[in-house]
Short mmCIF file of C-alpha atoms in Angstrom, two decimals:
data_model
loop_
_atom_site.label_atom_id
_atom_site.label_comp_id
_atom_site.label_asym_id
_atom_site.label_seq_id
_atom_site.Cartn_x
_atom_site.Cartn_y
_atom_site.Cartn_z
CA MET N 1 -33.01 -7.32 45.04
CA PRO N 2 -29.34 -8.21 46.55
CA PRO N 3 -26.80 -6.43 44.44
CA SER N 4 -25.14 -7.25 42.21
CA PRO N 5 -21.60 -9.02 42.36
CA PRO N 6 -18.46 -6.85 41.36
CA ASP N 7 -17.28 -6.95 37.61
CA THR N 8 -13.92 -8.90 37.77
CA ARG N 9 -14.19 -9.05 34.38
CA GLU N 10 -10.36 -7.53 32.95
CA VAL N 11 -10.84 -3.99 31.40
CA ILE N 12 -8.68 -4.01 28.21
CA LEU N 13 -10.22 -0.43 26.78
CA GLU N 14 -11.77 1.80 29.49
CA ALA N 15 -12.92 5.80 28.02
CA ILE N 16 -13.73 7.74 30.99
CA ASP N 17 -15.38 11.27 30.15
CA LEU N 18 -14.17 11.68 26.99
CA THR N 19 -15.45 15.08 25.48
CA ARG N 20 -14.25 16.24 22.00
CA GLU N 21 -15.50 19.50 20.59
CA PHE N 22 -14.70 20.90 17.19
CA ASP N 23 -15.92 25.13 17.19
CA GLY N 24 -16.95 24.86 20.28
CA VAL N 25 -20.11 21.93 18.98
CA LYS N 26 -19.30 18.46 21.09
CA ALA N 27 -19.15 15.71 18.74
CA LEU N 28 -18.85 13.50 22.26
CA ASP N 29 -20.01 14.47 25.20
CA ARG N 30 -19.11 12.59 28.67
CA PHE N 31 -18.36 9.70 26.54
CA SER N 32 -17.90 6.39 29.08
CA PHE N 33 -17.35 2.79 28.61
CA LYS N 34 -15.46 0.23 29.11
CA LEU N 35 -14.85 -2.85 27.08
CA HIS N 36 -13.42 -6.53 28.99
CA ARG N 37 -11.34 -8.94 27.26
CA GLY N 38 -13.21 -11.60 25.35
CA GLU N 39 -16.03 -9.05 24.85
CA VAL N 40 -17.19 -7.35 21.54
CA LEU N 41 -18.98 -3.74 22.00
CA GLY N 42 -20.77 -2.74 19.16
CA LEU N 43 -20.49 1.27 18.80
CA LEU N 44 -23.71 2.62 17.32
CA GLY N 45 -25.44 5.37 15.95
CA ALA N 46 -26.13 7.45 13.13
CA ASN N 47 -23.72 9.40 10.87
CA GLY N 48 -22.32 12.33 12.73
CA ALA N 49 -23.79 10.56 16.01
CA GLY N 50 -19.92 10.47 17.61
CA LYS N 51 -19.45 6.76 16.55
CA THR N 52 -15.86 7.55 14.02
CA THR N 53 -14.90 10.72 16.71
CA ALA N 54 -15.19 7.86 19.49
CA MET N 55 -12.99 5.42 17.54
CA ASN N 56 -10.53 8.33 16.13
CA CYS N 57 -9.58 9.15 19.82
CA LEU N 58 -9.24 5.34 21.02
CA LEU N 59 -7.08 4.82 18.32
CA GLY N 60 -4.75 7.52 19.08
CA LEU N 61 -5.59 9.31 15.57
CA THR N 62 -7.50 12.02 17.76
CA LEU N 63 -6.83 14.16 20.84
CA PRO N 64 -9.94 14.32 23.12
CA SER N 65 -10.58 18.26 24.08
CA SER N 66 -10.91 16.22 27.66
CA GLY N 67 -11.54 13.08 29.59
CA GLU N 68 -9.41 10.15 30.08
CA LEU N 69 -8.79 7.32 27.84
CA ASN N 70 -6.86 3.84 29.66
CA ALA N 71 -6.21 0.64 27.13
CA PHE N 72 -4.29 -2.26 28.95
CA GLY N 73 -4.68 0.10 32.66
CA LEU N 74 -1.90 2.82 31.01
CA PRO N 75 -3.32 6.04 29.91
CA LEU N 76 -3.51 6.39 26.15
CA GLN N 77 -1.65 8.53 24.76
CA ALA N 78 1.55 8.66 26.93
CA ASN N 79 1.88 4.85 25.73
CA ARG N 80 0.30 4.52 22.66
CA ILE N 81 3.48 2.64 20.58
CA LYS N 82 3.53 0.22 23.67
CA ILE N 83 -0.26 -0.25 23.14
CA LEU N 84 -0.55 -0.04 19.12
CA GLN N 85 1.72 -3.11 19.12
CA ARG N 86 -1.05 -5.04 21.36
CA ALA N 87 -4.24 -4.48 19.24
CA ASN N 88 -4.91 -3.46 16.02
CA PHE N 89 -7.43 -2.07 13.53
CA SER N 90 -9.33 -2.71 10.18
CA SER N 91 -11.34 -0.31 8.32
CA ALA N 92 -13.51 -0.47 5.16
CA TYR N 93 -11.97 3.02 4.63
CA THR N 94 -8.78 2.70 4.57
CA ALA N 95 -6.63 0.53 2.05
CA LEU N 96 -3.40 -1.06 2.03
CA PRO N 97 -1.17 0.13 -0.72
CA GLY N 98 -2.91 -1.02 -3.97
CA ASN N 99 0.46 -1.87 -6.18
CA LEU N 100 1.50 -4.32 -4.33
CA LEU N 101 0.94 -8.25 -3.75
CA VAL N 102 -0.73 -9.57 -0.97
CA TRP N 103 1.75 -11.18 0.05
CA GLN N 104 4.28 -8.18 0.46
CA ASN N 105 1.73 -5.51 2.04
CA LEU N 106 1.02 -8.57 4.94
CA LEU N 107 4.68 -9.56 5.01
CA VAL N 108 5.53 -5.06 5.70
CA PHE N 109 3.51 -5.21 8.50
CA ALA N 110 3.87 -8.55 10.33
CA ARG N 111 7.85 -6.89 10.24
CA ILE N 112 6.27 -3.70 11.42
CA TYR N 113 4.41 -5.53 14.60
CA GLY N 114 7.36 -8.05 15.11
CA VAL N 115 5.44 -11.16 14.46
CA PRO N 116 7.62 -14.29 14.69
CA ASN N 117 7.97 -16.51 11.28
CA PRO N 118 5.94 -14.19 9.70
CA LYS N 119 5.60 -16.25 6.24
CA LYS N 120 4.00 -19.21 7.92
CA LYS N 121 1.36 -17.06 9.72
CA ILE N 122 0.16 -15.07 6.97
CA ALA N 123 -0.08 -18.37 5.10
CA GLU N 124 -2.49 -19.03 8.59
CA LEU N 125 -4.74 -16.90 8.23
CA MET N 126 -4.55 -16.56 4.52
CA GLU N 127 -6.15 -20.25 4.79
CA LEU N 128 -8.51 -18.88 7.56
CA LEU N 129 -9.90 -16.61 5.73
CA GLU N 130 -10.01 -18.68 2.84
CA ILE N 131 -8.01 -16.48 0.56
CA SER N 132 -4.67 -18.25 0.44
CA HIS N 133 -5.18 -18.25 -3.61
CA LEU N 134 -4.44 -14.17 -3.05
CA SER N 135 -1.61 -14.04 -2.42
CA LYS N 136 0.39 -13.26 -5.80
CA ARG N 137 -2.41 -10.89 -6.76
CA VAL N 138 -2.11 -6.78 -6.65
CA THR N 139 -3.73 -6.06 -3.64
CA GLY N 140 -5.45 -2.59 -5.80
CA GLN N 141 -7.43 -5.66 -8.20
CA LEU N 142 -8.79 -7.42 -5.35
CA SER N 143 -12.85 -6.91 -4.96
CA ALA N 144 -13.96 -5.32 -1.93
CA GLY N 145 -14.95 -8.70 -0.53
CA GLU N 146 -11.58 -9.88 -1.37
CA SER N 147 -9.79 -6.58 0.08
CA THR N 148 -11.69 -6.84 3.61
CA ARG N 149 -10.16 -10.33 4.01
CA VAL N 150 -6.98 -9.01 3.56
CA ASN N 151 -7.32 -5.98 5.71
CA LEU N 152 -8.78 -8.27 8.55
CA VAL N 153 -5.33 -11.10 8.06
CA LYS N 154 -3.30 -7.57 8.93
CA ALA N 155 -5.86 -6.73 11.20
CA PHE N 156 -5.12 -10.48 13.10
CA LEU N 157 -1.47 -10.62 12.39
CA ASN N 158 -0.18 -9.72 15.65
CA ASP N 159 -2.69 -11.79 17.95
CA PRO N 160 -4.70 -8.18 18.72
CA GLU N 161 -5.13 -8.88 22.24
CA LEU N 162 -7.81 -5.12 21.10
CA LEU N 163 -9.20 -4.69 18.16
CA MET N 164 -11.37 -2.42 16.24
CA LEU N 165 -12.66 -2.98 13.63
CA ASP N 166 -15.22 0.43 11.96
CA GLU N 167 -17.26 -0.63 9.41
CA PRO N 168 -15.92 -4.11 8.31
CA THR N 169 -18.73 -5.82 6.68
CA ALA N 170 -19.55 -2.32 4.44
CA SER N 171 -20.07 -2.46 0.80
CA LEU N 172 -20.02 -6.62 1.32
CA ASP N 173 -22.63 -8.85 -0.31
CA PRO N 174 -24.65 -10.92 1.54
CA ASP N 175 -22.62 -14.26 1.39
CA ILE N 176 -19.31 -12.75 1.62
CA ALA N 177 -20.13 -10.46 4.81
CA ASP N 178 -21.69 -13.79 6.73
CA LYS N 179 -18.09 -15.69 6.45
CA VAL N 180 -16.59 -12.16 7.95
CA ARG N 181 -18.93 -11.91 10.83
CA LYS N 182 -18.32 -16.03 11.51
CA VAL N 183 -14.44 -15.39 10.79
CA VAL N 184 -14.53 -12.43 13.05
CA ARG N 185 -16.54 -14.44 15.97
CA LYS N 186 -14.82 -17.66 15.52
CA VAL N 187 -11.29 -15.78 15.68
CA GLN N 188 -11.91 -13.64 19.30
CA ARG N 189 -13.76 -16.60 20.91
CA GLU N 190 -10.66 -18.86 20.27
CA ARG N 191 -7.84 -15.91 20.97
CA ASN N 192 -10.07 -14.27 23.52
CA ILE N 193 -9.73 -10.67 21.60
CA ALA N 194 -11.68 -7.65 23.18
CA ILE N 195 -13.60 -5.32 20.26
CA LEU N 196 -14.62 -2.68 19.21
CA TYR N 197 -17.32 -3.04 16.72
CA THR N 198 -19.15 0.39 14.48
CA SER N 199 -21.27 -1.08 11.86
CA HIS N 200 -24.59 0.58 9.91
CA ASN N 201 -25.53 -3.26 9.15
CA MET N 202 -27.96 -4.00 12.35
CA ARG N 203 -27.40 -8.08 11.11
CA ASP N 204 -24.08 -7.40 12.24
CA ILE N 205 -24.31 -6.41 15.90
CA GLU N 206 -26.92 -8.26 16.79
CA GLU N 207 -24.92 -11.45 15.32
CA VAL N 208 -21.38 -10.27 16.48
CA CYS N 209 -21.97 -7.93 18.97
CA ASP N 210 -22.32 -9.03 23.17
CA ARG N 211 -23.00 -5.85 24.21
CA VAL N 212 -23.35 -2.15 22.12
CA ILE N 213 -23.75 1.37 23.17
CA PHE N 214 -26.21 3.88 21.11
CA LEU N 215 -24.79 7.37 20.38
CA HIS N 216 -26.71 10.30 19.46
CA LYS N 217 -25.58 13.30 19.10
CA GLY N 218 -22.13 12.56 20.84
CA LYS N 219 -23.66 11.34 23.68
CA ILE N 220 -24.83 7.45 24.88
CA VAL N 221 -28.25 7.16 24.81
CA CYS N 222 -28.46 3.44 25.83
CA GLU N 223 -26.79 0.59 26.78
CA GLY N 224 -27.00 -3.08 26.53
CA THR N 225 -27.10 -6.43 25.33
CA PRO N 226 -28.21 -6.30 21.98
CA ALA N 227 -31.11 -8.72 23.14
CA ASP N 228 -31.52 -6.29 26.17
CA ILE N 229 -31.92 -2.77 23.65
CA ILE N 230 -34.62 -4.69 21.73
CA ALA N 231 -36.76 -5.80 24.79
CA GLN N 232 -37.01 -1.75 26.46
CA SER N 233 -37.34 -0.42 23.12
CA SER N 234 -40.58 -2.62 22.62
CA SER N 235 -38.92 -2.67 18.77
CA ASP N 236 -38.86 -5.85 17.07
CA ASN N 237 -35.28 -5.88 16.14
CA LEU N 238 -31.90 -3.70 16.44
CA GLU N 239 -32.98 -2.01 12.53
CA ASP N 240 -36.50 -0.30 14.82
CA VAL N 241 -33.78 0.60 17.52
CA PHE N 242 -31.58 2.26 15.67
CA ILE N 243 -34.16 4.22 13.33
CA LYS N 244 -36.35 5.30 16.49
CA ILE N 245 -33.03 7.04 18.03
CA ALA N 246 -31.38 8.28 15.17
CA ARG N 247 -34.65 9.95 14.35
CA ASP N 248 -35.91 10.63 18.22
CA GLY N 249 -32.63 10.86 19.75
CA GLU N 250 -34.30 8.73 22.47
CA LEU N 251 -36.04 5.13 22.94
CA LEU N 252 -36.50 4.39 26.72
CA ASP N 253 -38.97 6.65 28.76
CA GLU N 254 -35.85 7.66 30.29
CA PRO N 255 -32.83 8.00 28.32
CA LYS N 256 -29.42 8.21 30.19
CA LYS N 257 -28.84 11.35 30.59
CA ASP N 258 -25.09 11.24 31.49
CA SER N 259 -22.77 7.83 29.90
CA ALA N 260 -23.18 4.65 31.09
CA VAL N 261 -19.88 2.53 32.79
CA MET C 5 13.62 3.65 17.72
CA ASN C 6 12.63 -0.20 16.18
CA PHE C 7 15.40 -0.87 13.46
CA ARG C 8 12.93 -3.89 12.31
CA ILE C 9 10.55 -1.58 11.87
CA ILE C 10 12.14 0.72 9.80
CA SER C 11 13.64 -2.23 7.69
CA ALA C 12 9.93 -3.29 7.66
CA LEU C 13 9.26 1.01 5.60
CA VAL C 14 11.80 0.30 3.45
CA MET C 15 10.63 -2.40 2.78
CA ARG C 16 7.30 -1.37 1.75
CA TYR C 17 9.46 1.39 -0.65
CA LEU C 18 11.76 -1.09 -2.24
CA PHE C 19 8.59 -3.82 -2.68
CA LEU C 20 7.13 -0.77 -4.57
CA TYR C 21 9.93 0.76 -6.72
CA SER C 22 10.06 -3.33 -8.24
CA ARG C 23 6.61 -3.22 -8.85
CA SER C 24 6.41 -0.10 -10.98
CA PRO C 25 9.24 0.15 -13.59
CA MET C 26 8.08 3.69 -14.26
CA ARG C 27 9.16 5.00 -10.89
CA LEU C 28 12.13 3.76 -10.84
CA VAL C 29 11.90 5.72 -15.23
CA GLU C 30 11.59 9.04 -13.33
CA LEU C 31 14.09 8.95 -10.98
CA ALA C 32 15.75 9.63 -14.11
CA PHE C 33 14.03 10.75 -16.53
CA TRP C 34 14.25 14.81 -15.53
CA PRO C 35 17.74 14.65 -14.23
CA VAL C 36 18.66 13.08 -17.72
CA VAL C 37 16.95 15.30 -19.39
CA ASP C 38 18.74 18.38 -17.72
CA LEU C 39 22.06 17.12 -18.06
CA VAL C 40 21.27 16.94 -21.84
CA VAL C 41 20.76 20.53 -21.95
CA TRP C 42 22.63 22.09 -20.12
CA GLY C 43 25.99 19.68 -21.55
CA ASN C 44 24.84 20.58 -24.48
CA VAL C 45 24.59 24.28 -23.47
CA THR C 46 28.16 23.93 -22.32
CA VAL C 47 29.52 22.50 -25.39
CA PHE C 48 28.48 25.34 -27.81
CA ILE C 49 29.43 27.81 -25.22
CA GLN C 50 32.92 26.39 -24.85
CA LYS C 51 32.80 25.29 -28.78
CA ASN C 52 31.81 29.57 -29.52
CA THR C 53 33.74 31.09 -26.53
CA ASN C 54 37.69 31.76 -25.14
CA PRO C 55 38.82 28.55 -24.11
CA GLU C 56 39.12 29.89 -20.22
CA PHE C 57 35.17 30.84 -20.18
CA GLY C 58 34.65 27.85 -22.04
CA SER C 59 36.41 25.70 -19.11
CA TYR C 60 34.47 27.33 -16.22
CA VAL C 61 31.04 26.49 -17.73
CA LEU C 62 31.90 24.10 -16.70
CA PHE C 63 30.57 24.86 -13.02
CA PHE C 64 27.10 24.53 -14.86
CA LEU C 65 26.97 21.00 -15.11
CA GLY C 66 28.69 20.60 -11.12
CA GLY C 67 25.89 22.43 -10.42
CA MET C 68 23.41 20.56 -11.74
CA ILE C 69 24.55 17.53 -10.68
CA LEU C 70 24.73 18.29 -7.05
CA TRP C 71 21.61 20.29 -7.12
CA ASP C 72 20.01 17.39 -7.97
CA ILE C 73 20.86 15.61 -5.23
CA MET C 74 19.98 17.60 -2.88
CA PHE C 75 16.70 18.01 -5.39
CA ARG C 76 16.06 13.65 -5.18
CA ALA C 77 16.74 13.95 -0.63
CA GLN C 78 13.71 16.04 -0.49
CA GLN C 79 11.58 14.20 -2.87
CA GLY C 80 12.59 10.46 -0.82
CA VAL C 81 10.65 12.30 1.97
CA ALA C 82 7.87 13.73 -0.03
CA ILE C 83 7.70 11.45 -1.94
CA SER C 84 7.74 8.41 0.03
CA PHE C 85 4.64 10.39 2.76
CA LEU C 86 2.29 10.85 -0.47
CA GLU C 87 2.86 7.58 -1.62
CA ASP C 88 1.12 6.72 1.77
CA VAL C 89 -1.52 9.27 0.84
CA TRP C 90 -1.98 8.67 -2.38
CA THR C 91 -2.80 4.24 -1.48
CA ARG C 92 -5.45 5.32 1.64
CA ASN C 93 -2.60 3.28 3.44
CA LEU C 94 -1.18 6.89 6.04
CA LEU C 95 -3.80 5.22 8.27
CA ASN C 96 -3.04 1.92 9.04
CA ILE C 97 0.64 2.78 9.04
CA PHE C 98 -0.61 5.87 11.84
CA VAL C 99 -2.29 3.34 14.06
CA ALA C 100 0.53 1.09 14.37
CA PRO C 101 2.96 0.64 16.72
CA VAL C 102 5.30 3.46 14.11
CA ARG C 103 6.59 6.38 16.26
CA SER C 104 7.32 9.72 13.18
CA SER C 105 10.95 9.73 13.93
CA GLU C 106 10.93 5.85 12.64
CA TYR C 107 8.50 6.71 10.11
CA ILE C 108 10.75 9.39 8.64
CA SER C 109 13.99 7.70 8.99
CA ALA C 110 12.27 5.27 6.96
CA THR C 111 12.29 8.10 4.38
CA PHE C 112 15.48 9.24 4.32
CA ILE C 113 17.10 6.10 3.48
CA VAL C 114 14.92 5.70 0.78
CA GLY C 115 15.53 9.34 -0.74
CA MET C 116 19.67 7.97 -0.16
CA LEU C 117 18.69 4.73 -2.81
CA ARG C 118 17.29 7.52 -4.82
CA ILE C 119 20.34 9.49 -4.92
CA LEU C 120 22.52 7.09 -5.23
CA ILE C 121 20.49 5.74 -8.64
CA THR C 122 20.42 9.42 -9.53
CA ALA C 123 24.00 10.15 -9.14
CA VAL C 124 25.26 6.98 -10.50
CA VAL C 125 23.06 7.74 -13.71
CA LEU C 126 24.01 11.98 -14.20
CA SER C 127 27.75 10.20 -13.51
CA PHE C 128 27.76 7.94 -16.33
CA ILE C 129 26.40 10.17 -18.41
CA SER C 130 28.00 13.32 -17.92
CA TRP C 131 31.49 11.20 -17.94
CA PHE C 132 30.60 9.71 -21.22
CA GLY C 133 28.95 12.14 -22.90
CA TYR C 134 30.12 15.35 -21.54
CA ALA C 135 34.02 13.85 -20.51
CA PHE C 136 32.52 15.95 -17.25
CA ASN C 137 34.00 14.00 -14.98
CA VAL C 138 32.29 14.51 -11.14
CA PHE C 139 34.88 12.49 -9.06
CA GLN C 140 37.28 15.08 -10.53
CA LEU C 141 35.66 16.46 -7.10
CA SER C 142 37.40 13.72 -5.47
CA TRP C 143 37.09 13.06 -1.36
CA TRP C 144 35.52 16.44 -1.72
CA LEU C 145 31.79 14.53 -2.97
CA ILE C 146 31.61 12.58 0.24
CA PRO C 147 30.85 15.56 2.83
CA PHE C 148 29.36 17.62 -0.18
CA PHE C 149 26.70 14.82 -0.54
CA LEU C 150 25.93 14.55 2.60
CA ASN C 151 25.91 17.87 3.48
CA LEU C 152 23.05 18.74 0.71
CA MET C 153 21.11 15.47 1.31
CA LEU C 154 20.76 16.28 4.93
CA PHE C 155 19.51 20.02 3.60
CA GLY C 156 17.13 17.92 0.90
CA TRP C 157 15.73 15.91 3.98
CA SER C 158 15.32 19.42 6.23
CA LEU C 159 13.24 19.71 3.06
CA GLY C 160 11.39 17.28 2.98
CA MET C 161 10.36 16.66 6.81
CA ILE C 162 8.76 20.98 5.93
CA SER C 163 7.10 19.65 2.15
CA THR C 164 5.89 17.12 4.55
CA ALA C 165 4.32 18.76 7.60
CA LEU C 166 2.66 21.57 5.12
CA ILE C 167 0.69 19.06 3.47
CA LEU C 168 -0.12 17.25 6.94
CA ARG C 169 -1.42 20.66 7.45
CA TRP C 170 -3.40 21.79 4.20
CA GLY C 171 -3.44 18.14 2.77
CA LEU C 172 -3.37 17.42 -1.03
CA ALA C 173 -4.48 21.19 -2.16
CA ALA C 174 -0.44 21.60 -0.90
CA GLU C 175 1.15 19.11 -2.80
CA SER C 176 2.75 20.23 -5.41
CA LEU C 177 4.62 22.09 -2.41
CA ALA C 178 6.92 18.34 -2.50
CA TRP C 179 7.94 19.57 -5.94
CA ALA C 180 8.20 23.78 -5.92
CA ILE C 181 9.74 23.81 -2.71
CA PRO C 182 13.25 23.50 -3.81
CA PHE C 183 12.69 25.55 -6.05
CA PHE C 184 11.99 28.63 -3.64
CA PHE C 185 15.51 28.47 -2.40
CA GLN C 186 17.02 27.29 -5.84
CA PRO C 187 18.14 31.23 -6.92
CA VAL C 188 19.13 31.75 -3.30
CA VAL C 189 21.73 29.61 -3.04
CA ALA C 190 23.76 29.80 -6.29
CA VAL C 191 23.39 26.45 -7.58
CA PHE C 192 25.00 27.95 -11.23
CA TYR C 193 26.88 31.34 -10.75
CA ARG C 194 28.77 32.49 -7.45
CA VAL C 195 27.47 34.31 -4.43
CA GLU C 196 29.19 37.94 -5.08
CA ASP C 197 27.97 37.94 -8.60
CA MET C 198 23.88 37.97 -7.00
CA PRO C 199 22.45 40.95 -5.91
CA ALA C 200 24.13 42.91 -2.96
CA TRP C 201 20.88 42.11 -1.05
CA SER C 202 20.37 38.82 -1.76
CA ARG C 203 23.66 37.72 -0.27
CA PRO C 204 22.91 37.80 3.60
CA ILE C 205 19.91 35.57 2.07
CA ALA C 206 22.32 32.77 0.31
CA TRP C 207 24.27 32.42 3.27
CA CYS C 208 22.04 31.47 5.71
CA PHE C 209 21.12 28.51 3.54
CA PRO C 210 24.29 25.29 3.60
CA PRO C 211 23.83 24.41 -0.37
CA THR C 212 25.44 27.82 -0.59
CA TYR C 213 28.57 27.37 1.21
CA ILE C 214 28.25 23.05 -0.35
CA PHE C 215 27.92 25.67 -4.55
CA GLU C 216 31.07 27.69 -3.73
CA GLY C 217 32.77 24.93 -2.58
CA MET C 218 32.11 22.64 -5.40
CA ARG C 219 33.85 25.48 -7.71
CA ASP C 220 36.56 25.82 -5.67
CA VAL C 221 37.48 22.56 -5.94
CA MET C 222 36.87 22.50 -9.72
CA LYS C 223 38.76 25.73 -9.80
CA SER C 224 42.07 25.68 -7.43
CA GLY C 225 41.69 21.71 -6.22
CA THR C 226 41.18 23.18 -2.92
CA MET C 227 38.70 23.83 -0.55
CA ASN C 228 37.78 26.36 1.86
CA TRP C 229 37.21 24.42 5.22
CA ASP C 230 35.13 27.09 6.26
CA TYR C 231 32.65 26.69 4.49
CA LEU C 232 32.47 23.03 5.00
CA GLY C 233 31.85 23.48 9.05
CA TYR C 234 29.47 26.34 8.16
CA ALA C 235 27.02 24.28 6.01
CA ALA C 236 27.32 20.90 8.91
CA GLY C 237 26.18 23.96 11.67
CA LEU C 238 23.63 25.59 9.47
CA ASN C 239 22.67 21.56 8.56
CA ILE C 240 22.28 20.29 12.01
CA LEU C 241 20.43 24.07 12.56
CA TYR C 242 17.56 23.26 9.69
CA LEU C 243 17.18 19.57 10.93
CA ALA C 244 16.23 19.84 14.14
CA LEU C 245 13.60 23.13 12.87
CA ALA C 246 12.38 20.50 10.42
CA GLY C 247 12.10 17.75 12.79
CA TRP C 248 10.43 19.94 15.62
CA LEU C 249 7.74 21.87 12.52
CA PHE C 250 6.95 18.06 11.81
CA VAL C 251 6.65 16.85 15.61
CA TRP C 252 3.87 19.83 16.34
CA VAL C 253 2.64 19.69 13.43
CA LEU C 254 1.75 15.78 13.24
CA ASN C 255 0.46 16.99 16.96
CA LEU C 256 -1.36 19.67 15.58
CA THR C 257 -3.40 17.93 13.29
CA ARG C 258 -4.03 15.26 16.00
CA LYS C 259 -5.17 18.26 18.22
CA ARG C 260 -8.06 19.31 15.68
CA GLY C 261 -8.84 15.63 14.41
CA LEU C 262 -7.35 16.33 11.28
CA LEU C 263 -5.48 13.55 10.57
CA THR C 264 -8.01 11.01 9.97
CA LYS C 265 -9.74 13.61 6.92
CA PHE C 266 -6.79 14.02 5.83
CA ALA C 267 -5.48 10.06 5.45
CA THR C 268 -9.06 9.07 4.07
CA GLN C 269 -9.66 11.58 1.29
#
């Protein structure tokens, strides 16, 4: 078999042997991966598998015990502000200040990111996410679905090249979850954004992610396209794969011992 | 430091205050209550003691007003931080391109605005209610205010650092910390009236020089320049120490992975 051609895609985010210990327990164990421009990478695993720790390290909120983290070719810790200017984040578990109006919250973040013509940008994004009518609503009075879409407007404000989405469809009804997935995919394709995506909703992953990484006890146990992983594991769908990994900690005949790149 | 980011953060606090009349009321409520109590006590003592002693009790009102300036400056920093915790917005701020120095600078500015509002309300009531004109301190008011504000900022950063380290369990420190200092910084009495063992402690803190200076100015119209020099010097030292503590604790919470747990609790 001829050797595969070298991967020439631009690497946006890279972790090399990332390890994070808490009181002697490894929440992440030599975790390595590359996220390329225009790619959506799903980070999956059961509760406690290490994906939140990974996300926190990648956001610079938690320092790794060892290993290297680079974004846009720059070491993350030393260039945190420069990198965050080109990135953004949205999580189902954070909120924008509830007593401010939606437009006020978005205007503040638009100014923080230095968005030119912020009002126009906010209006465009709100229209894209079909929430223009929420502009003058009090943020704390929005439904979960509305709140998620407002958070996504905030996440798209600075035209990020790298976006980290932490369970963006958690607590959404299937209709809104579907709309959110479609918008994320649409914007991602139009703007060629690299997205790191965590979710417990395997429908999300199959629909949105180009490639997924399964974590178990801080280690990568398998990696590939959703279709490849389903085929390799002789499972019917990604949810079955998830359950197998969560219960047995392994999936393939020879699970990867070291993190894949 | 990026002034666009600082102004965006200040704008957020202004939106918050404009949307919450109760927050504005809170700015004036306790200072006014304190002023009315101390004002009435002052009037009572003035009427029932000899005139010379009566004039001294005006020091209470001066002390109370200046104390509130320091307290509001500390609150401006600590409460602004807590607002982000309460609204679960801290994580959004920490993953945005905001430097700690920009975040703290914005809270300083909010602290200044809080002081301005409090000072105007108190000056107005003390003048019309008790014929105490805070402007009798004339231009000395400016260095007094500045020095008390700087020490308030230092205390604000220390309170914030402690809350960052111990989470919302330490929330009450945001209110309590200034009162640890109240007994030893000679707000309502002279240092020489304090127990001998506590006097060296008193001179370690900038507000002591300011409150002593205030009494000098009210009594004789002059002030010891050395007091201002010591207060400014100590303030620079405390600001540097408090800034270092804040950054050290922030890095520690990152190292220990406490920041996210704290930011989403």
